[in-house]
Amino acid sequence: MNRKPIFAANWKMNKGPSETEDFIKSFLSKVQGQTFNSEIVVAPPFVSLAKLADLLHTATAVQNAHAIQTAAQNCSQFDSGAYTGEISVLMLREFFVHYVILGHSERRSIYGETDAIINAKLKKAREANIRPIFCIGETLAEREAGKLESVLRTQVTEGLRDLSEKDLSETVLAYEPVWAIGTGVTATSEQAQDAHQFVRSLIAELYGQDTAAKIRIQYGGSVKPNNAAELMACPDIDGALIGGAALEPQSFLDIIRNGTQEA
Ligand code: PEP
């Protein structure tokens, strides 16, 4: 199965509009004239989405720039109303957002997002035709207690509850072991491949072999230029969700280059 790898930069709470502009200009100048056999996504903070959309629109018109897709880092599970501080999927659409990261471990652990809330957000994203990057992953304690598969099974089953096969075809999964996020500790390629293979088998159970064979599963957790190639060589790993190492244009580009092939 030929799945196009997808490399997504999750900037978290870093880079307002001016730093976003610096990054994108530098990144575009580095990739000018090149195309890759992969999809490239940038997820800035909400306040930088307008700047990003603007820059990409201009760049595409002027220099036929490499297509970068835009992602939000979160969305509300509600449509509108008295939800102070929240952003709806319809608002995101105004910024030409293609993807939204949902279920990130920081949202789960710091903001108490449950599988049910994440499921509601996934549904909202799909209603607005935005593609979820749906994150799952176990803590170190869960892994050491032998609960890796049961944790992943619950997150996948509950998170995807009532989503259709069509929704799944527009969804990207991101396996992110919590113990590897922002720690500098990466899962070995064997650990990552085993987890990805298990997640793919879960999707096959829930949606059938065909959907499972097509869905892209990113790995996330301390991906760097020097470990991208080995991780991306695993048969069930289809790209990466990258935090720290995607804050610098050269490092993000090196991950994409090392993890994929130029077209
Ligand atoms: C992330 O935040 O999704 C992530 C994988 O971060 P880092 O690459 O810094 O571990």
GROMACS .gro file of C-alpha atoms and ligand atoms in nm, residues 10 12 104 106 176 180-183 220-224 241-245, ligand 1:
model
   29
   10ASN     CA    1   0.322   2.117   1.606
   12LYS     CA    2   0.248   2.434   2.052
  104HIS     CA    3  -0.273   1.545   2.199
  106GLU     CA    4  -0.093   1.774   2.655
  176GLU     CA    5   0.282   0.945   2.035
  180ALA     CA    6   0.882   1.032   2.431
  181ILE     CA    7   0.716   1.373   2.385
  182GLY     CA    8   0.955   1.660   2.449
  183THR     CA    9   1.186   1.435   2.651
  220GLY     CA   10   0.550   1.151   1.733
  221GLY     CA   11   0.794   1.182   2.020
  222SER     CA   12   1.136   1.346   1.996
  223VAL     CA   13   1.167   1.298   1.620
  224LYS     CA   14   1.490   1.466   1.505
  241LEU     CA   15   0.422   1.478   1.421
  242ILE     CA   16   0.707   1.695   1.539
  243GLY     CA   17   0.724   1.941   1.827
  244GLY     CA   18   1.061   2.083   1.935
  245ALA     CA   19   1.258   1.990   1.624
  264PEP     C1   20   0.442   1.666   2.000
  264PEP     O1   21   0.423   1.763   2.068
  264PEP     O2   22   0.348   1.615   1.938
  264PEP     C2   23   0.578   1.612   1.994
  264PEP     C3   24   0.596   1.497   1.935
  264PEP     O3   25   0.677   1.686   2.050
  264PEP     P1   26   0.837   1.657   2.041
  264PEP     O4   27   0.870   1.631   1.897
  264PEP     O5   28   0.902   1.780   2.094
  264PEP     O6   29   0.863   1.536   2.125
   0.00000   0.00000   0.00000
